Coordinates of C-alpha atoms and ligand atoms in Angstrom, one line a residue:
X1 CA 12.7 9.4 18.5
X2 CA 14.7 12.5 17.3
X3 CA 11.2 14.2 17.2
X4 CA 10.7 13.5 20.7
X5 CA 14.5 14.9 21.5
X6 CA 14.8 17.9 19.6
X7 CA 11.1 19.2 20.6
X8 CA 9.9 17.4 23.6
X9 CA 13.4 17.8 25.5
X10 CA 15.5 20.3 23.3
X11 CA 12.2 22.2 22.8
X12 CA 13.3 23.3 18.9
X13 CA 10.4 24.2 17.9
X14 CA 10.9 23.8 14.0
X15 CA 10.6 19.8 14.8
X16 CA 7.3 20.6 16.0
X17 CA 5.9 21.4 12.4
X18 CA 4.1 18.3 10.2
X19 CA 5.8 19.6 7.3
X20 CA 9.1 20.0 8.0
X21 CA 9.5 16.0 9.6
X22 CA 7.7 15.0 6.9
X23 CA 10.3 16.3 4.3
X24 CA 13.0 14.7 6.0
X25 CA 10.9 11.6 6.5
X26 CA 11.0 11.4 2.6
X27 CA 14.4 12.1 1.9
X28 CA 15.4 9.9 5.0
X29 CA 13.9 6.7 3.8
X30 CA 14.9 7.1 -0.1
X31 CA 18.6 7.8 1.3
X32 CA 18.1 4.4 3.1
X33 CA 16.6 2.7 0.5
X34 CA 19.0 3.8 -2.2
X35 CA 22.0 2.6 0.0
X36 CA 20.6 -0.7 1.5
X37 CA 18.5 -1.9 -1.7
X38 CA 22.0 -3.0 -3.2
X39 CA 22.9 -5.6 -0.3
X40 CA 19.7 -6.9 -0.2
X41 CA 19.0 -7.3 -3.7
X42 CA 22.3 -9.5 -3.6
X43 CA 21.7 -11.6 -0.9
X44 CA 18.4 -11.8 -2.0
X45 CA 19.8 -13.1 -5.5
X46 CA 21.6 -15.5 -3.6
X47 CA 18.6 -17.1 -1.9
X48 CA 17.1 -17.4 -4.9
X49 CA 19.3 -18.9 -7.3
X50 CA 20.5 -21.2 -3.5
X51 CA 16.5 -22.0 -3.3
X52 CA 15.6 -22.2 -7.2
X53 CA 12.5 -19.9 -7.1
X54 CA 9.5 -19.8 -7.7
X55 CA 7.5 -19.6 -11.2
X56 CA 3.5 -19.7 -11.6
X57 CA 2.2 -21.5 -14.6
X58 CA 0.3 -20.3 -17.6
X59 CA 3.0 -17.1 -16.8
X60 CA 2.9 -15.1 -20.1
X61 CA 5.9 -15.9 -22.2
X62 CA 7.3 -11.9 -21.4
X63 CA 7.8 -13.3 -18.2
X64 CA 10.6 -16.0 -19.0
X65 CA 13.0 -13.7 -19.0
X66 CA 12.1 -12.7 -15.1
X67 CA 12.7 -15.6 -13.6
X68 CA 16.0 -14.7 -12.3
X69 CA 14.5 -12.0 -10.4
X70 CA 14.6 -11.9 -6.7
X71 CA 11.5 -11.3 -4.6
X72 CA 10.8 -10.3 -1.2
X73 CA 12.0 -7.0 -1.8
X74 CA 9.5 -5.2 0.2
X75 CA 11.9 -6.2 3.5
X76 CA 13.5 -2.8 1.9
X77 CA 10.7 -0.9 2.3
X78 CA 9.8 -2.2 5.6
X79 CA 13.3 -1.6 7.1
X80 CA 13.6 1.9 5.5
X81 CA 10.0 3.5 7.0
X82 CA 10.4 1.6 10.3
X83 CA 13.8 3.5 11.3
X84 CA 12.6 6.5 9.4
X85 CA 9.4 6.6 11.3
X86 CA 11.4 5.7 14.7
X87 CA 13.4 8.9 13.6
X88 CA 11.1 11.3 12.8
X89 CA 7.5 10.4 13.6
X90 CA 6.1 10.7 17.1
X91 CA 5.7 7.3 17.8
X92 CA 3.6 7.9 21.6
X93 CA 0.5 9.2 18.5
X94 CA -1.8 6.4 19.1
X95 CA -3.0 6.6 15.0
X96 CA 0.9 6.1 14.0
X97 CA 1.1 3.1 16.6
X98 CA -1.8 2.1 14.9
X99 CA -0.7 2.1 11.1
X100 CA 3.2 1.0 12.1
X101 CA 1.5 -2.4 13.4
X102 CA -0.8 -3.0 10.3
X103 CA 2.4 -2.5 8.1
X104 CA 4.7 -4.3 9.9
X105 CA 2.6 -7.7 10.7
X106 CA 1.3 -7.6 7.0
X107 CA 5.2 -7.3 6.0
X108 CA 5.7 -10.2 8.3
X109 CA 3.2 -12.6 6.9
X110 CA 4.3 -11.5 3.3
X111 CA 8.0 -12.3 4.5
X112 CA 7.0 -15.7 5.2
X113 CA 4.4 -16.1 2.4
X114 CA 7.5 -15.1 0.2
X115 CA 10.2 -17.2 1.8
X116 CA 8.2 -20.4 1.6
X117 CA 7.5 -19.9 -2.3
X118 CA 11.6 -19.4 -2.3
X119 CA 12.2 -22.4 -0.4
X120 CA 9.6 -24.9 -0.9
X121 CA 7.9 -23.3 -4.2
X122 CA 4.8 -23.2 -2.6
X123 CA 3.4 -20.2 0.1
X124 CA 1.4 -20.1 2.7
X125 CA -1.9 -21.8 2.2
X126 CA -4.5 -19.4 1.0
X127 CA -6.7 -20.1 4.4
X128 CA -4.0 -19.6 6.3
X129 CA -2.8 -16.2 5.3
X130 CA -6.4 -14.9 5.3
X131 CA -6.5 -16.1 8.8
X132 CA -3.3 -14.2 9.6
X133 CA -4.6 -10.9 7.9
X134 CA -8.1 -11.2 9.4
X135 CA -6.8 -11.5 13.0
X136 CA -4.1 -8.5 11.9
X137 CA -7.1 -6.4 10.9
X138 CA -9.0 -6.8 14.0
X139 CA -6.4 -6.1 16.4
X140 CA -5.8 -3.0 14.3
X141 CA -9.2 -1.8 14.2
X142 CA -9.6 -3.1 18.1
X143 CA -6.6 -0.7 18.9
X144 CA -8.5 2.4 17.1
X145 CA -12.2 1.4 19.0
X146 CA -10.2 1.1 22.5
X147 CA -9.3 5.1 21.7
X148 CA -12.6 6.0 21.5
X149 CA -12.7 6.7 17.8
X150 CA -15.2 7.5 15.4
X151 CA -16.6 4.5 14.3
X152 CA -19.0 6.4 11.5
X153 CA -18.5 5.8 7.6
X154 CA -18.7 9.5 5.9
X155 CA -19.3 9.9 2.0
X156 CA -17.9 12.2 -1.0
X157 CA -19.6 15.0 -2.1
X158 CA -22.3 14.7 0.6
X159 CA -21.0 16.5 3.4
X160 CA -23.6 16.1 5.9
X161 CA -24.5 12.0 5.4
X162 CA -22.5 9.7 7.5
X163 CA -23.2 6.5 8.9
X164 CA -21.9 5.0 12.3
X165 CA -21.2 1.6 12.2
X166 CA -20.9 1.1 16.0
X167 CA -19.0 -2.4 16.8
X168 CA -19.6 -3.6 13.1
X169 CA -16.7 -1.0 12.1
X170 CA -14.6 -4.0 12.9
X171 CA -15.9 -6.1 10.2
X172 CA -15.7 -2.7 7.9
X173 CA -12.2 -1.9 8.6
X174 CA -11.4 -5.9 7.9
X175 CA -12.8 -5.5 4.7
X176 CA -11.1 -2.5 3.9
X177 CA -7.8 -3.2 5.3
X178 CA -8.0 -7.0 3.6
X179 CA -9.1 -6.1 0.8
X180 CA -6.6 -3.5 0.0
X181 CA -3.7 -5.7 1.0
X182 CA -4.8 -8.3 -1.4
X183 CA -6.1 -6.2 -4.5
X184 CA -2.5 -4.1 -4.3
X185 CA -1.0 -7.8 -4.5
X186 CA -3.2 -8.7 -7.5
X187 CA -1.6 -5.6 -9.4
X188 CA 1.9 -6.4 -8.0
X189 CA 2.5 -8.0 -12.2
X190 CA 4.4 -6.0 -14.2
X191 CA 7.5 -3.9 -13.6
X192 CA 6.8 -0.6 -11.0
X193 CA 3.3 -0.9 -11.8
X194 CA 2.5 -1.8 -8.0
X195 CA 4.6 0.8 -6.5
X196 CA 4.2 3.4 -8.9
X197 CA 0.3 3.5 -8.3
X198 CA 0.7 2.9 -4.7
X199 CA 2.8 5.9 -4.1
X200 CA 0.3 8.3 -6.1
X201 CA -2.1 6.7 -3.8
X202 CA 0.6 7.3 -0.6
X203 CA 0.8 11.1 -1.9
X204 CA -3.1 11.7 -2.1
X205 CA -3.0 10.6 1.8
X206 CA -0.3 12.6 2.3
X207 CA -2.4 15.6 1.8
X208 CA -5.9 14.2 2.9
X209 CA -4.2 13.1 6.6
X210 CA -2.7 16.3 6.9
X211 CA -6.1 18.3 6.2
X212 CA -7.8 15.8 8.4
X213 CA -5.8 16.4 11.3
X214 CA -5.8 19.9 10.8
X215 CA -9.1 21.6 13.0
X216 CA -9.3 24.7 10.8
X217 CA -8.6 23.1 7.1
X218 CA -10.8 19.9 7.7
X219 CA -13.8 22.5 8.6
X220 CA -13.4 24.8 5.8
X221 CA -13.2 21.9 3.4
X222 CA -15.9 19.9 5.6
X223 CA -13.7 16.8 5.9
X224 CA -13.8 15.2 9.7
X225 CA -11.7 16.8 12.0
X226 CA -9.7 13.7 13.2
X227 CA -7.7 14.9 15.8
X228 CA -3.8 14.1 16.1
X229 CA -4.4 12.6 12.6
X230 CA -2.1 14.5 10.8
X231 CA 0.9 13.0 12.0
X232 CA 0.2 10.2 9.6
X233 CA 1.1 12.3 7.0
X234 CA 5.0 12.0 8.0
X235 CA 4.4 8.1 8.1
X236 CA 3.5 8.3 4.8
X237 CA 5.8 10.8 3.4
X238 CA 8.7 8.2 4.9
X239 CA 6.4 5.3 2.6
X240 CA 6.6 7.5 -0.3
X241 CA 10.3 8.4 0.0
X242 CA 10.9 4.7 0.4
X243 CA 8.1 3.8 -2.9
X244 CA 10.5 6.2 -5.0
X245 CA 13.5 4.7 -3.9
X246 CA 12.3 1.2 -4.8
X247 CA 10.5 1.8 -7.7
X248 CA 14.4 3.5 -8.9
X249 CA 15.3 -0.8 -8.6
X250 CA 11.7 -1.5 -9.1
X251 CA 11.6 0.1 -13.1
X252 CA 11.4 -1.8 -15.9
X253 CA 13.7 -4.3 -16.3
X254 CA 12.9 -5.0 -12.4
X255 CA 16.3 -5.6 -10.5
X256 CA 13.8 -7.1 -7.8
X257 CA 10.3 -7.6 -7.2
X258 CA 8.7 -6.5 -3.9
X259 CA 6.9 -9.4 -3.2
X260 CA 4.1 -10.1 -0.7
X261 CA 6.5 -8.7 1.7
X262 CA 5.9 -5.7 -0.1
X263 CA 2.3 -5.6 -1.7
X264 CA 0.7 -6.8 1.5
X265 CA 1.8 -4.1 3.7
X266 CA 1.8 -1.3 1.4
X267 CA -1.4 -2.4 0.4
X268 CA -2.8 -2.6 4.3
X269 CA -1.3 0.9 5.9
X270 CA -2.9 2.6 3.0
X271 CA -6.0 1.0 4.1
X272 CA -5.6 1.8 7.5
X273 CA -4.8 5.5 7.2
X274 CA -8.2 5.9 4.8
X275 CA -10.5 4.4 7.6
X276 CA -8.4 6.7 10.1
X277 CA -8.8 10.0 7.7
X278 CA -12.6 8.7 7.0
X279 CA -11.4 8.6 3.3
X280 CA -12.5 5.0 2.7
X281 CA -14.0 5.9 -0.4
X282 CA -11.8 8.4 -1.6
X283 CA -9.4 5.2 -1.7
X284 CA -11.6 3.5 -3.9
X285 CA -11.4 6.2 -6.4
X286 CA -7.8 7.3 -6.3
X287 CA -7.3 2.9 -6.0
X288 CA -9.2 2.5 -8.7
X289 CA -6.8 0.8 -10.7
X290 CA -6.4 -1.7 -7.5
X291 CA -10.1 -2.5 -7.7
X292 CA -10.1 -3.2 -11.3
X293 CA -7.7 -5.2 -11.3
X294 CA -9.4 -7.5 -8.9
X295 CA -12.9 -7.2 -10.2
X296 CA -11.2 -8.6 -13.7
X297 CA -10.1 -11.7 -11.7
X298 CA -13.6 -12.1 -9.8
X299 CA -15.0 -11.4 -13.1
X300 CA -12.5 -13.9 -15.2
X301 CA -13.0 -16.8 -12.8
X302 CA -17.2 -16.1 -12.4
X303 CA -17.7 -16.1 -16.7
X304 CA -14.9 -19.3 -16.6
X305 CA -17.3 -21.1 -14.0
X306 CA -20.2 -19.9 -15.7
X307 CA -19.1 -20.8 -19.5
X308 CA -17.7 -24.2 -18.2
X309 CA -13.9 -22.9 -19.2
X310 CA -14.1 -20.0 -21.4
X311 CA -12.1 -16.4 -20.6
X312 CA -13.7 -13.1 -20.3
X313 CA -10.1 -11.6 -20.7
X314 CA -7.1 -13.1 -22.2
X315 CA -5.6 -13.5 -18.4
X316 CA -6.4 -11.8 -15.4
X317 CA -5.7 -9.5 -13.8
X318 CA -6.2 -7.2 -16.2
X319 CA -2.6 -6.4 -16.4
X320 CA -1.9 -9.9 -18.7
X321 CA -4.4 -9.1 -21.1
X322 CA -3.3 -6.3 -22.1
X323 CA 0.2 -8.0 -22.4
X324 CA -1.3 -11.1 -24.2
X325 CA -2.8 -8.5 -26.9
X326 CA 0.9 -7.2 -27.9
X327 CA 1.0 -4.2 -25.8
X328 CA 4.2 -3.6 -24.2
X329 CA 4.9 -3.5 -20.4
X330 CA 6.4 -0.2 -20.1
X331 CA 3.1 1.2 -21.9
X332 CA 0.6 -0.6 -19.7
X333 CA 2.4 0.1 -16.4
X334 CA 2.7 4.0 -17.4
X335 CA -0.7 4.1 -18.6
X336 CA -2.0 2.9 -15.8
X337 CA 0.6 5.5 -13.6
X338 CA -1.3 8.5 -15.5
X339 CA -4.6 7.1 -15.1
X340 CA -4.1 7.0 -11.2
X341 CA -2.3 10.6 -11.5
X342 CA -5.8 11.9 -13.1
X343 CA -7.7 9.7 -10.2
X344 CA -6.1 11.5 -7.6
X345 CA -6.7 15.0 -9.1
X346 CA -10.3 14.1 -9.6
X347 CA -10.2 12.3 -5.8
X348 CA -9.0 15.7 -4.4
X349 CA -11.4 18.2 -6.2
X350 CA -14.0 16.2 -5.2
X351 CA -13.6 17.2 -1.9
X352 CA -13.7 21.0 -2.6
X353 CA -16.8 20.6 -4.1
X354 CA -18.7 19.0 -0.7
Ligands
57M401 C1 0.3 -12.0 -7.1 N1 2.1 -12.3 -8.6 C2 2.6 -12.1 -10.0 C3 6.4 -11.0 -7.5 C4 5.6 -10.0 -6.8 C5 -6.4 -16.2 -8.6 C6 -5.3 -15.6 -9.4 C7 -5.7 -14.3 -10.1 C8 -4.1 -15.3 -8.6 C9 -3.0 -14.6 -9.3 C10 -1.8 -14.6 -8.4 O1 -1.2 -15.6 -8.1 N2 -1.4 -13.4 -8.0 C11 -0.3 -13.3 -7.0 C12 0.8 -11.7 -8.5 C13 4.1 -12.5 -9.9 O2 4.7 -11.5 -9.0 C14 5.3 -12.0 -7.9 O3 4.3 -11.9 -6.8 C15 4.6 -10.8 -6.0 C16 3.4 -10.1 -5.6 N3 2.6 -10.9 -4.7 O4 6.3 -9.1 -6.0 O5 7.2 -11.6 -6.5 C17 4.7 -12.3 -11.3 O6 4.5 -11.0 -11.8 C18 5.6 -10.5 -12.5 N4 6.1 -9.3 -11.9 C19 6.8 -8.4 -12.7 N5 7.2 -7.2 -12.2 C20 7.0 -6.9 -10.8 O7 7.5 -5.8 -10.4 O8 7.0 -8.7 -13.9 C21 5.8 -9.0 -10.6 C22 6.3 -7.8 -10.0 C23 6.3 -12.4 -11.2 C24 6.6 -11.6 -12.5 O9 6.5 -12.4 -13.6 O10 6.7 -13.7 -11.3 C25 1.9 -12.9 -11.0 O11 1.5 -12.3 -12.0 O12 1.7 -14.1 -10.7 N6 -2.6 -15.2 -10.5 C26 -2.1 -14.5 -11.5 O13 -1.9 -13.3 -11.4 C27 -2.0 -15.2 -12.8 N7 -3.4 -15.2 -13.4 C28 -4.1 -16.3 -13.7 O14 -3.7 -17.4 -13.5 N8 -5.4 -16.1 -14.2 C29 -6.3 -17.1 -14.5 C30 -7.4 -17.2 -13.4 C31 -6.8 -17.8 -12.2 C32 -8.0 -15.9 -13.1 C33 -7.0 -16.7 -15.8 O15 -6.9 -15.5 -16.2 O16 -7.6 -17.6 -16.4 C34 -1.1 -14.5 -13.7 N9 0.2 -14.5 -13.2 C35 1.1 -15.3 -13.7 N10 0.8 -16.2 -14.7 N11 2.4 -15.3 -13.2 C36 -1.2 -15.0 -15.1 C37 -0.5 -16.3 -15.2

């Protein structure tokens, strides 16, 4: 909105530049979270302790001293980058609309997902919120399709192979989008672990959507030119303004957890920006923490099937077992924050070398 007055109307041209909203985008939506996190951390305190909350069994014993914690703290999140993106994103770019409705309606179905494990211990049923995902996804990818875009799957390192996918990028961008959502909710287990990998992952994009959008850059590096693309990146520097911000409540001991509310959008705007940037892959490497922890669950339930009840790990995901063998949780979750730092180094030289 303010874009659209100060350069559209005002015509100051400094508004104009990426860069500049997109630093004020950060600092925006930390300001917000940092004065509103608070509040809703205390009235979401109240729910819970009104409600009773809601505990998992076989939780490792670390966890007892948690359950006091309020979730659904993602609503903080959500509220921050919505009015920071209203402020300083130009919300008429159709990639932006995009990528604002994919986080928003996963938020929504985490919000209820979260409120019904509050209220009535138990959230939506797993079919259920699949369904409601599945039919976000679509519209989402439908939205892109209707905007004539690219539909074609390009690879790392080989800078000439890409693959188009035609009508079936629906069913790609599902996957992706789903996926993602759901493997950053896996990891969501241990204090700032979700949110301090996801906003590595935010700050990667950060600089992929801005090359991407950028004709000049994205040819020299030989990255698709996806034009108008590079207003994502002030979208996500208002997501990584607002991951700082909560992960300053987030840090262990957690003052709140971020819930599905939290995981599920995060998890499925990310997604959404790497099919718009054609980055798909990219995401699987500087994610790869996110995909490990879910192969250790696909893993962990396929050898407890297959040994008629014995465990692969200790617990999955991955996160527990590491718990379960005595390491503490401030070790795991940085470990795994350095791990995604080197990812993301690796992610970004690999596309110098195409
Ligand atoms: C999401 N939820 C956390 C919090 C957070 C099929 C199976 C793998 C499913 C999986 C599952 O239910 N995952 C759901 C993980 C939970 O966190 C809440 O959930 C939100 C995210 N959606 O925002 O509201 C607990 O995680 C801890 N936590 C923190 N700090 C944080 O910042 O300490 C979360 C955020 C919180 C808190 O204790 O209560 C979770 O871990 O459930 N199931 C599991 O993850 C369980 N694994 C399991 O049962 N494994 C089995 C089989 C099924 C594979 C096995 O290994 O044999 C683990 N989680 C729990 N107990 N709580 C292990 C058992």
């Amino acid at each position: 909105m303010i874009y659209y007055i100060l350069y559209e109307i005002l015509d100051i041209n400094v508004f104009k530049y990426i860069t500049f909203r997109g630093f004020l985008a950060l600092l925006t939506s930390f300001i917000i979270v940092y004065l509103v996190a608070p509040k809703i951390i205390n009235f979401l305190t109240k729910l819970q302790n009104k409600e009773g909350g809601y505990r998992r069994k076989y939780t490792p014993d670390t966890h007892e001293a948690k359950k006091n914690t309020p979730t659904m703290g993602g609503v903080i999140i959500l509220i921050s980058v919505l009015i920071t993106s209203l402020i300083w994103c130009n919300i008429n770019n159709v990639y932006v609309i995009t990528v604002l409705f994919t986080f928003l309606t996963f938020g929504f179905i985490g919000i209820i997902d979260d409120y019904l494990k509050i209220k009535y211990k138990t959230g939506l049923s797993s079919k259920s919120k699949f369904f409601m995902q599945v039919s976000t996804a679509i519209v989402s990818a439908s939205i892109l399709i209707i905007n004539n875009f690219d539909t074609a799957v390009y690879f790392p390192v080989f800078k000439d192979l890409s693959f188009d996918l035609g009508v079936f990028f629906i069913l790609w961008a599902v996957f992706i989008i789903v996926g993602t959502s759901n493997a950053v909710n896996l990891t969501d287990g241990l204090d700032g672990l979700a949110i301090g990998i996801s906003s590595i992952v935010v700050a990667t994009f950060v600089v992929l959507s801005y090359i991407s959008g950028h004709y000049e850059l994205a040819n020299y590096l030989h990255l698709p030119y996806v034009k108008d693309s590079g207003e994502l990146s002030v979208f996500l520097m208002a997501l990584l303004g607002a991951g700082l911000g909560f992960l300053w409540f987030n840090s262990y001991p957690a003052q709140v957890f971020m819930g599905d509310a939290g995981s599920l959008s995060i998890g499925a705007s990310i997604a959404t920006v790497a099919l718009i940037t054609k980055q798909e892959f990219t995401l699987a490497i500087v994610g790869a923490i996110f995909v490990w922890e879910t192969l250790s669950v696909i893993l962990q339930v396929a050898y407890f099937k297959a040994t008629g009840g014995k465990r692969l790990f200790l617990r999955a995901p991955i996160h527990h077992h590491y718990e379960l063998k005595g390491i503490p949780e401030t070790k795991i979750v940085i470990r795994k924050w350095i791990i995604t730092i080197l990812l993301a180094i690796i992610a970004l030289a690999l596309i110098k070398i195409r």
